[in-house]
Structure formats: C-alpha cells, structure tokens
C-alpha cells in the first residue's frame, strides 16, 4: 500500500471491519447500570408548569367542572361589579331605597380635604 496509484477495494476492507464484533464484557455493563441507577436517584424530579395545571384540572373534575367554575366566577364578577341602579325593583312610590357601598369606587381617591 505504499504505492499511491494502487487501487484498493474498499468493500473488502469494510467487510473485514464489519465482521469483527467488539462487545463489552458483562462486568462493564453491570458497572454502567449501577452508576446510572445511582445518578438517577440523585437527580431531582422536576414538574413542568403544564403538568401541574393538568393535575389540578384532574383534581377538580376535569374540563366540565372547570367550565362550571369559570361560569360561576364570571357570574360573580358580573353581579359584584354591576351597577345596582340598572335593576329597578317594583316598589311603592313612597318607599326609600338605601344603597350601601361596601366597596367604594375610585372616586374616593379623588376627594380632597375629607377627613
């Protein structure tokens, strides 16, 4: 093979290399398995955010229950933040209506000189 013009059949060399089988011994495979198991027990187990949401969804009862909770929440916001003057009760003309403001609006921040 010292002559650069000599043609070498590469298929013969590849077949010769392919026929050799080098397999690791059993002791090496056992050491690798033990080392992998030891490292696996040390590794922290991380949960993704998506997995946490899906687990919470499963705990409350799935998508139908989540839909019911969202509907109830939207209804609560609608009732809580709606203007009570939009609903006019059918009462007598001489009765008085008192509206108690437990959650004052943003006008309390614009008052000056009060208390």
Tab-separated table of N, CA and C in Angstrom:
chain	number	residue	atom	x	y	z
A	1	UNK	N	0.803	-1.171	0.000
A	1	UNK	CA	0.000	0.000	0.000
A	1	UNK	C	0.858	1.252	0.000
A	2	UNK	N	2.084	1.120	-0.256
A	2	UNK	CA	2.973	2.275	-0.329
A	2	UNK	C	2.854	3.002	-1.645
A	3	UNK	N	2.377	2.326	-2.656
A	3	UNK	CA	2.216	2.955	-3.968
A	3	UNK	C	0.885	3.717	-3.994
A	4	UNK	N	0.901	5.068	-4.205
A	4	UNK	CA	-0.343	5.842	-4.195
A	4	UNK	C	-1.238	5.533	-5.383
A	5	UNK	N	-0.704	4.958	-6.445
A	5	UNK	CA	-1.519	4.645	-7.610
A	5	UNK	C	-2.206	3.288	-7.505
A	6	UNK	N	-1.912	2.551	-6.460
A	6	UNK	CA	-2.501	1.225	-6.300
A	6	UNK	C	-3.961	1.372	-5.869
A	7	UNK	N	-4.849	0.665	-6.519
A	7	UNK	CA	-6.264	0.726	-6.214
A	7	UNK	C	-6.596	-0.316	-5.158
A	8	UNK	N	-7.319	0.116	-4.153
A	8	UNK	CA	-7.695	-0.772	-3.065
A	8	UNK	C	-9.218	-0.907	-3.092
A	9	UNK	N	-9.647	-2.137	-3.002
A	9	UNK	CA	-11.085	-2.370	-2.963
A	9	UNK	C	-11.575	-2.095	-1.540
A	10	UNK	N	-12.301	-0.998	-1.382
A	10	UNK	CA	-12.759	-0.598	-0.050
A	10	UNK	C	-13.812	-1.540	0.497
A	11	UNK	N	-14.575	-2.166	-0.340
A	11	UNK	CA	-15.592	-3.094	0.139
A	11	UNK	C	-14.965	-4.246	0.907
A	12	UNK	N	-13.805	-4.704	0.466
A	12	UNK	CA	-13.118	-5.789	1.171
A	12	UNK	C	-12.710	-5.334	2.569
A	13	UNK	N	-12.190	-4.091	2.670
A	13	UNK	CA	-11.788	-3.571	3.989
A	13	UNK	C	-12.995	-3.332	4.888
A	14	UNK	N	-14.063	-2.807	4.324
A	14	UNK	CA	-15.261	-2.568	5.138
A	14	UNK	C	-15.875	-3.877	5.622
A	15	UNK	N	-15.908	-4.882	4.788
A	15	UNK	CA	-16.433	-6.185	5.196
A	15	UNK	C	-15.566	-6.823	6.267
A	16	UNK	N	-14.254	-6.655	6.163
A	16	UNK	CA	-13.355	-7.196	7.183
A	16	UNK	C	-13.583	-6.492	8.523
A	17	UNK	N	-13.796	-5.180	8.485
A	17	UNK	CA	-14.055	-4.438	9.720
A	17	UNK	C	-15.441	-4.759	10.267
A	18	UNK	N	-16.372	-5.044	9.393
A	18	UNK	CA	-17.723	-5.342	9.822
A	18	UNK	C	-17.811	-6.712	10.487
A	19	UNK	N	-16.989	-7.640	10.075
A	19	UNK	CA	-17.020	-8.985	10.636
A	19	UNK	C	-16.520	-9.032	12.063
A	20	UNK	N	-15.721	-8.062	12.452
A	20	UNK	CA	-15.221	-8.042	13.838
A	20	UNK	C	-16.328	-7.509	14.747
A	21	UNK	N	-16.589	-8.209	15.772
A	21	UNK	CA	-17.579	-7.734	16.731
A	21	UNK	C	-16.889	-7.535	18.073
A	22	UNK	N	-16.967	-6.326	18.554
A	22	UNK	CA	-16.371	-5.987	19.837
A	22	UNK	C	-17.520	-5.671	20.780
A	23	UNK	N	-17.754	-6.539	21.701
A	23	UNK	CA	-18.825	-6.352	22.668
A	23	UNK	C	-18.219	-6.138	24.045
A	24	UNK	N	-18.802	-5.250	24.829
A	24	UNK	CA	-18.288	-5.048	26.181
A	24	UNK	C	-18.576	-6.264	27.048
A	25	UNK	N	-17.715	-6.460	28.026
A	25	UNK	CA	-17.924	-7.617	28.898
A	25	UNK	C	-19.054	-7.321	29.891
A	26	UNK	N	-19.510	-8.353	30.548
A	26	UNK	CA	-20.672	-8.261	31.434
A	26	UNK	C	-20.389	-7.384	32.657
A	27	UNK	N	-19.170	-7.402	33.161
A	27	UNK	CA	-18.821	-6.589	34.337
A	27	UNK	C	-18.939	-5.100	34.021
A	28	UNK	N	-18.490	-4.709	32.823
A	28	UNK	CA	-18.601	-3.309	32.434
A	28	UNK	C	-20.063	-2.882	32.330
A	29	UNK	N	-20.898	-3.708	31.750
A	29	UNK	CA	-22.322	-3.377	31.636
A	29	UNK	C	-22.992	-3.255	33.002
A	30	UNK	N	-22.610	-4.109	33.953
A	30	UNK	CA	-23.179	-4.021	35.300
A	30	UNK	C	-22.735	-2.741	36.000
A	31	UNK	N	-21.471	-2.355	35.827
A	31	UNK	CA	-20.985	-1.113	36.442
A	31	UNK	C	-21.703	0.100	35.844
A	32	UNK	N	-21.933	0.073	34.540
A	32	UNK	CA	-22.649	1.184	33.902
A	32	UNK	C	-24.081	1.256	34.426
A	33	UNK	N	-24.735	0.112	34.557
A	33	UNK	CA	-26.114	0.088	35.051
A	33	UNK	C	-26.191	0.581	36.494
A	34	UNK	N	-25.254	0.151	37.346
A	34	UNK	CA	-25.251	0.610	38.745
A	34	UNK	C	-24.975	2.107	38.831
A	35	UNK	N	-24.045	2.583	38.024
A	35	UNK	CA	-23.731	4.011	38.035
A	35	UNK	C	-24.926	4.827	37.555
A	36	UNK	N	-25.608	4.370	36.525
A	36	UNK	CA	-26.783	5.078	36.023
A	36	UNK	C	-27.905	5.085	37.055
A	37	UNK	N	-28.106	3.979	37.740
A	37	UNK	CA	-29.152	3.921	38.768
A	37	UNK	C	-28.828	4.848	39.932
A	38	UNK	N	-27.565	4.908	40.319
A	38	UNK	CA	-27.155	5.779	41.421
A	38	UNK	C	-27.355	7.250	41.038
A	39	UNK	N	-27.014	7.626	39.824
A	39	UNK	CA	-27.193	9.002	39.382
A	39	UNK	C	-28.672	9.343	39.202
A	40	UNK	N	-29.455	8.363	38.814
A	40	UNK	CA	-30.886	8.607	38.620
A	40	UNK	C	-31.579	8.912	39.942
A	41	UNK	N	-31.178	8.253	41.014
A	41	UNK	CA	-31.798	8.508	42.311
A	41	UNK	C	-31.364	9.852	42.873
A	42	UNK	N	-30.205	10.366	42.476
A	42	UNK	CA	-29.747	11.668	42.948
A	42	UNK	C	-30.436	12.814	42.233
A	43	UNK	N	-30.850	12.613	41.008
A	43	UNK	CA	-31.389	13.694	40.188
A	43	UNK	C	-32.725	14.171	40.747
A	44	UNK	N	-32.907	15.492	40.864
A	44	UNK	CA	-34.200	15.999	41.336
A	44	UNK	C	-35.274	15.784	40.278
A	45	UNK	N	-36.477	15.556	40.748
A	45	UNK	CA	-37.600	15.343	39.846
A	45	UNK	C	-38.318	16.673	39.657
A	46	UNK	N	-38.283	17.196	38.451
A	46	UNK	CA	-38.910	18.471	38.144
A	46	UNK	C	-40.268	18.241	37.490
A	47	UNK	N	-41.202	19.087	37.872
A	47	UNK	CA	-42.511	19.074	37.238
A	47	UNK	C	-42.628	20.320	36.380
A	48	UNK	N	-43.199	20.171	35.247
A	48	UNK	CA	-43.422	21.343	34.416
A	48	UNK	C	-44.687	22.044	34.874
A	49	UNK	N	-44.807	23.288	34.507
A	49	UNK	CA	-45.987	24.066	34.889
A	49	UNK	C	-47.241	23.473	34.253
A	50	UNK	N	-47.110	23.026	33.018
A	50	UNK	CA	-48.252	22.415	32.343
A	50	UNK	C	-48.722	21.165	33.079
A	51	UNK	N	-47.782	20.354	33.563
A	51	UNK	CA	-48.158	19.142	34.291
A	51	UNK	C	-48.905	19.498	35.562
A	52	UNK	N	-48.483	20.563	36.251
A	52	UNK	CA	-49.179	20.979	37.480
A	52	UNK	C	-50.600	21.433	37.173
A	53	UNK	N	-50.794	22.195	36.091
A	53	UNK	CA	-52.135	22.642	35.722
A	53	UNK	C	-53.016	21.474	35.336
A	54	UNK	N	-52.466	20.536	34.594
A	54	UNK	CA	-53.271	19.372	34.200
A	54	UNK	C	-53.641	18.516	35.401
A	55	UNK	N	-52.726	18.392	36.362
A	55	UNK	CA	-53.032	17.638	37.576
A	55	UNK	C	-54.115	18.351	38.388
A	56	UNK	N	-54.034	19.682	38.502
A	56	UNK	CA	-55.066	20.442	39.214
A	56	UNK	C	-56.413	20.321	38.505
A	57	UNK	N	-56.385	20.334	37.187
A	57	UNK	CA	-57.617	20.170	36.418
A	57	UNK	C	-58.238	18.808	36.672
A	58	UNK	N	-57.408	17.780	36.762
A	58	UNK	CA	-57.909	16.435	37.030
A	58	UNK	C	-58.487	16.345	38.445
A	59	UNK	N	-57.883	17.065	39.410
A	59	UNK	CA	-58.348	17.014	40.801
A	59	UNK	C	-59.742	17.627	40.937
A	60	UNK	N	-60.008	18.738	40.217
A	60	UNK	CA	-61.315	19.383	40.371
A	60	UNK	C	-62.410	18.706	39.582
A	61	UNK	N	-62.064	17.799	38.698
A	61	UNK	CA	-63.097	17.044	37.999
A	61	UNK	C	-63.052	17.150	36.491
A	62	UNK	N	-62.005	17.694	35.946
A	62	UNK	CA	-61.863	17.743	34.500
A	62	UNK	C	-62.401	19.027	33.899
A	63	UNK	N	-62.507	19.029	32.563
A	63	UNK	CA	-62.935	20.222	31.839
A	63	UNK	C	-64.370	20.634	32.153
A	64	UNK	N	-65.337	19.725	32.325
A	64	UNK	CA	-66.695	20.190	32.654
A	64	UNK	C	-66.751	20.947	33.981
A	65	UNK	N	-66.023	20.454	34.979
A	65	UNK	CA	-66.015	21.146	36.270
A	65	UNK	C	-65.308	22.489	36.162
A	66	UNK	N	-64.227	22.543	35.374
A	66	UNK	CA	-63.533	23.815	35.191
A	66	UNK	C	-64.422	24.815	34.462
A	67	UNK	N	-65.202	24.345	33.500
A	67	UNK	CA	-66.137	25.234	32.819
A	67	UNK	C	-67.189	25.782	33.760
A	68	UNK	N	-67.687	24.935	34.662
A	68	UNK	CA	-68.651	25.402	35.655
A	68	UNK	C	-68.054	26.419	36.606
A	69	UNK	N	-66.808	26.191	37.024
A	69	UNK	CA	-66.154	27.155	37.912
A	69	UNK	C	-65.927	28.487	37.215
A	70	UNK	N	-65.536	28.452	35.961
A	70	UNK	CA	-65.312	29.697	35.216
A	70	UNK	C	-66.623	30.445	35.021
A	71	UNK	N	-67.692	29.711	34.744
A	71	UNK	CA	-69.002	30.351	34.594
A	71	UNK	C	-69.451	30.981	35.904
A	72	UNK	N	-69.267	30.285	37.001
A	72	UNK	CA	-69.645	30.836	38.307
A	72	UNK	C	-68.802	32.064	38.647
A	73	UNK	N	-67.526	32.031	38.294
A	73	UNK	CA	-66.663	33.177	38.561
A	73	UNK	C	-67.090	34.385	37.723
A	74	UNK	N	-67.403	34.157	36.458
A	74	UNK	CA	-67.844	35.258	35.598
A	74	UNK	C	-69.163	35.840	36.097
A	75	UNK	N	-70.072	34.992	36.538
A	75	UNK	CA	-71.340	35.465	37.083
A	75	UNK	C	-71.116	36.265	38.362
A	76	UNK	N	-70.207	35.808	39.198
A	76	UNK	CA	-69.889	36.546	40.422
A	76	UNK	C	-69.320	37.923	40.134
A	77	UNK	N	-68.430	38.002	39.149
A	77	UNK	CA	-67.903	39.312	38.772
A	77	UNK	C	-69.007	40.210	38.217
A	78	UNK	N	-69.874	39.639	37.412
A	78	UNK	CA	-70.964	40.421	36.827
A	78	UNK	C	-71.891	40.954	37.909
A	79	UNK	N	-72.259	40.122	38.843
A	79	UNK	CA	-73.139	40.555	39.929
A	79	UNK	C	-72.421	41.522	40.856
A	80	UNK	N	-71.150	41.257	41.119
A	80	UNK	CA	-70.413	42.097	42.061
A	80	UNK	C	-70.085	43.479	41.538
A	81	UNK	N	-69.805	43.603	40.282
A	81	UNK	CA	-69.379	44.883	39.736
A	81	UNK	C	-70.437	45.591	38.902
A	82	UNK	N	-71.637	45.024	38.819
A	82	UNK	CA	-72.677	45.688	38.027
A	82	UNK	C	-73.255	46.864	38.814
A	83	UNK	N	-73.800	47.799	38.089
A	83	UNK	CA	-74.392	48.992	38.680
A	83	UNK	C	-75.769	48.642	39.236
A	84	UNK	N	-75.997	48.835	40.531
A	84	UNK	CA	-77.293	48.449	41.100
A	84	UNK	C	-78.448	49.317	40.623
A	85	UNK	N	-78.163	50.474	40.046
A	85	UNK	CA	-79.258	51.318	39.566
A	85	UNK	C	-79.835	50.788	38.265
A	86	UNK	N	-79.169	49.857	37.621
A	86	UNK	CA	-79.718	49.275	36.398
A	86	UNK	C	-80.916	48.380	36.686
A	87	UNK	N	-80.962	47.848	37.891
A	87	UNK	CA	-82.061	46.977	38.282
A	87	UNK	C	-83.039	47.816	39.096
A	88	UNK	N	-84.185	48.061	38.571
A	88	UNK	CA	-85.182	48.872	39.280
A	88	UNK	C	-86.232	47.945	39.867
A	89	UNK	N	-86.287	47.874	41.176
A	89	UNK	CA	-87.287	46.999	41.787
A	89	UNK	C	-88.684	47.618	41.675
A	90	UNK	N	-89.673	46.772	41.654
A	90	UNK	CA	-91.064	47.220	41.572
A	90	UNK	C	-91.562	47.469	42.991
A	91	UNK	N	-91.425	48.724	43.435
A	91	UNK	CA	-91.808	49.075	44.808
A	91	UNK	C	-92.775	50.256	44.774
A	92	UNK	N	-93.289	50.579	45.913
A	92	UNK	CA	-94.207	51.708	46.024
A	92	UNK	C	-93.446	53.015	45.837
A	93	UNK	N	-94.139	54.057	45.491
A	93	UNK	CA	-93.501	55.341	45.197
A	93	UNK	C	-92.947	56.014	46.446
A	94	UNK	N	-93.553	55.771	47.612
A	94	UNK	CA	-93.090	56.471	48.799
A	94	UNK	C	-92.006	55.712	49.565
A	95	UNK	N	-91.662	54.505	49.146
A	95	UNK	CA	-90.613	53.743	49.838
A	95	UNK	C	-89.243	54.289	49.438
A	96	UNK	N	-88.334	54.219	50.359
A	96	UNK	CA	-86.973	54.693	50.079
A	96	UNK	C	-86.054	53.495	49.904
A	97	UNK	N	-85.109	53.679	49.053
A	97	UNK	CA	-84.118	52.635	48.807
A	97	UNK	C	-82.768	53.148	49.293
A	98	UNK	N	-82.133	52.369	50.121
A	98	UNK	CA	-80.795	52.742	50.577
A	98	UNK	C	-79.786	51.797	49.932
A	99	UNK	N	-78.797	52.366	49.333
A	99	UNK	CA	-77.728	51.571	48.732
A	99	UNK	C	-76.502	51.679	49.634
A	100	UNK	N	-76.061	50.558	50.109
A	100	UNK	CA	-74.870	50.531	50.941
A	100	UNK	C	-73.668	50.259	50.054
A	101	UNK	N	-72.652	51.089	50.190
A	101	UNK	CA	-71.462	50.961	49.354
A	101	UNK	C	-70.359	50.323	50.190
A	102	UNK	N	-70.279	48.993	50.138
A	102	UNK	CA	-69.247	48.299	50.906
A	102	UNK	C	-67.882	48.385	50.228
A	103	UNK	N	-67.892	48.460	48.923
A	103	UNK	CA	-66.651	48.602	48.163
A	103	UNK	C	-66.708	49.908	47.401
A	104	UNK	N	-66.156	50.971	47.980
A	104	UNK	CA	-66.247	52.258	47.291
A	104	UNK	C	-65.465	52.224	45.984
A	105	UNK	N	-65.921	53.038	45.047
A	105	UNK	CA	-65.268	53.084	43.743
A	105	UNK	C	-64.022	53.952	43.772
A	106	UNK	N	-63.570	54.335	42.583
A	106	UNK	CA	-62.336	55.108	42.503
A	106	UNK	C	-62.530	56.574	42.862
A	107	UNK	N	-63.780	57.021	43.063
A	107	UNK	CA	-63.995	58.428	43.413
A	107	UNK	C	-63.440	58.765	44.792
A	108	UNK	N	-63.234	57.785	45.642
A	108	UNK	CA	-62.679	58.061	46.967
A	108	UNK	C	-61.225	58.521	46.894
A	109	UNK	N	-60.559	58.219	45.805
A	109	UNK	CA	-59.172	58.627	45.685
A	109	UNK	C	-59.037	60.067	45.179
A	110	UNK	N	-60.115	60.627	44.659
A	110	UNK	CA	-60.050	61.960	44.097
A	110	UNK	C	-60.643	63.021	45.022
A	111	UNK	N	-61.140	62.634	46.177
A	111	UNK	CA	-61.713	63.609	47.104
A	111	UNK	C	-60.605	64.293	47.867
A	112	UNK	N	-60.702	65.600	47.999
A	112	UNK	CA	-59.695	66.355	48.711
A	112	UNK	C	-60.331	66.988	49.937
A	113	UNK	N	-59.545	67.110	50.986
A	113	UNK	CA	-59.982	67.788	52.172
A	113	UNK	C	-60.933	67.010	53.044
A	114	UNK	N	-61.131	65.756	52.766
A	114	UNK	CA	-62.016	64.932	53.572
A	114	UNK	C	-61.200	64.236	54.643
A	115	UNK	N	-61.655	64.244	55.840
A	115	UNK	CA	-61.175	63.548	56.988
A	115	UNK	C	-59.776	63.204	57.022
